[in-house]
Amino acid sequence: MTTTSDVKYTMNTETGQIASIIDAEKVRADDEYVMHTYGRLPVTFVRGSGVYVWDSDGKQYLDFLAGIAVNGVGHCHPRVVRAIQEQAETLIHTSNLYYTAPMTRLARKLSEISDFEKTFFCNSGAEANEAALKIARKHGKTKSESKFKIVTAKQSFHGRTLGSLTATGQPKYQSSFAPLLPGFDYVAYNDVEALKAAVSEDTCAVMLEPVLGESGVYPAHREFLEAARALCDAHGALLIFDEVQTGVGRTGKWWAYEHYGVVPDVMTLAKSLGSGLPIGACLARGAAATTLVPGDHGSTYGGNPLATAAALAVLETIEEEHLLANAHAMGAYFVHRLNEEPIKSKLSDVRALGLMVGVQLVQSDARRVQTEALARGLIINAIGDSTLRFLPPLIITKEHVDQAITILSEVL
Ligand code: PLP
């Protein structure tokens, strides 16, 4: 074991595993009562404001992960907090057997700022993708019993429920849970020829992330998404974009598809939509918008007044504070700073679309970098041995980027 410059953490430099001295008691209690499905870093966060969070010892951290692309407008944005407070005092839940105003308002707003006509609301990204998969299967079934095949990408990530896990093109997440859903094919991301070979008259949908997020920020090539659109049109299949991570301003536009000029039939959202309140959404246009009818699908909490009031406040904040332009500008500035010494020579690749940034380290020590950055008060995400992912709130300024760069320079 070696000790980092901050005595709070000890780390095994070979495995990258760390242990906390101060939080050992909390870690033990969590391990005893909470299912051990996450490899957590040993820090307990108790408060957040803007781009910062604080741990139980009062130590401040600059958050360049934003709850994995969730806290888009920052932690506890006053407008979102007010919307939640007011809605909580008014009406929290009634079920989808009745109409509620915040859901209607949010659905209308989403239509106004996108190319989609209708929205189905749920509570997470995986659930939004389940809705999209069900739209795809029903769409196919209305044409032919054999039109049920769904094409997705290798290295994609679409969630952990059985349907979204089947769509996720990563055997490491799937193998323990086989057999999964039948009828899925996987193609190498950005491989147009593989896509052409995989899509046929039996395909009911092609489902893609416009930027591979969980795998380390790999933006799609324009030709790949254009080919997907053309193939879906030619074969009567639906094009589904999973914008759970890329949506709601993350890439400097409301939706990543706008960068490519390729509009899907179905788009799924979650993460930043509620800036922390759990909400998922499946948006659709054309025939896909009316494929599901009463009885086909549902979710007890989906679109509840509390989550939809918060999401509406998030969208209004993004507009009023010009956060799309800010995400674009700060993404460019961050990439510019990463391409300067002393950091530049430690990286073999920098990939970005807006404030979705991934870097490849020359040395395979991503976990060490993540751990030592945390010890110095910067939250970032290590993916595998040599990739770092940054998903800061859309509200960051140049000063925050400079602060992160200073810490990264020390650590690298
Ligand atoms: N789709 C994408 C692109 C994601 O990045 C994620 C989560 O990381 C999901 C789906 C799953 O979302 P959730 O964890 O809200 O179910």
Coordinates of C-alpha atoms and ligand atoms in Angstrom, one line a residue, residues 38 68-70 123-129 156-161 164 168 207-214 242-246 268-271 279-280 356 389, ligand 1:
Y38 CA -21.0 -0.9 -7.3
I68 CA -22.4 10.7 -14.6
A69 CA -23.8 13.4 -16.9
V70 CA -26.8 14.0 -14.6
N123 CA -37.8 6.9 -14.6
S124 CA -34.4 6.0 -16.0
G125 CA -32.4 5.5 -19.2
A126 CA -32.8 1.8 -19.2
E127 CA -36.6 2.2 -18.9
A128 CA -36.7 4.7 -21.7
N129 CA -34.8 2.2 -23.9
S156 CA -22.6 0.4 -26.8
F157 CA -24.3 0.9 -23.5
H158 CA -28.1 1.0 -23.2
G159 CA -28.8 0.0 -19.6
R160 CA -29.0 -3.0 -17.2
T161 CA -32.6 -4.2 -17.6
S164 CA -31.5 -2.8 -22.6
T168 CA -25.8 -3.3 -24.9
M207 CA -30.4 1.5 -32.1
L208 CA -27.3 3.7 -31.6
E209 CA -25.7 6.2 -29.3
P210 CA -24.6 9.2 -31.4
V211 CA -21.5 9.2 -29.1
L212 CA -20.4 6.0 -27.4
G213 CA -20.4 7.3 -23.8
E214 CA -19.8 4.6 -21.3
D242 CA -30.1 6.6 -27.3
E243 CA -29.4 10.1 -26.1
V244 CA -29.6 9.2 -22.5
Q245 CA -26.0 10.6 -22.0
T246 CA -25.7 12.9 -25.0
T268 CA -34.4 8.2 -25.5
L269 CA -33.5 10.5 -22.7
A270 CA -32.8 10.4 -18.9
K271 CA -29.7 11.6 -16.9
I279 CA -36.8 10.7 -15.0
G280 CA -36.6 9.0 -18.3
M356 CA -18.6 15.1 -23.3
R389 CA -14.1 10.6 -19.1
Ligands
PLP1 N1 -28.1 4.7 -22.2 C1 -26.9 5.3 -22.1 C2 -26.3 5.9 -23.4 C3 -26.2 5.5 -20.9 O1 -25.1 6.1 -20.8 C4 -26.9 4.9 -19.8 C5 -26.2 5.0 -18.4 O2 -25.1 5.2 -18.3 C6 -28.1 4.2 -19.9 C7 -28.6 4.1 -21.2 C8 -28.8 3.6 -18.7 O3 -29.4 4.6 -18.0 P1 -29.9 4.4 -16.5 O4 -28.7 4.1 -15.7 O5 -30.6 5.6 -16.1 O6 -30.8 3.2 -16.6

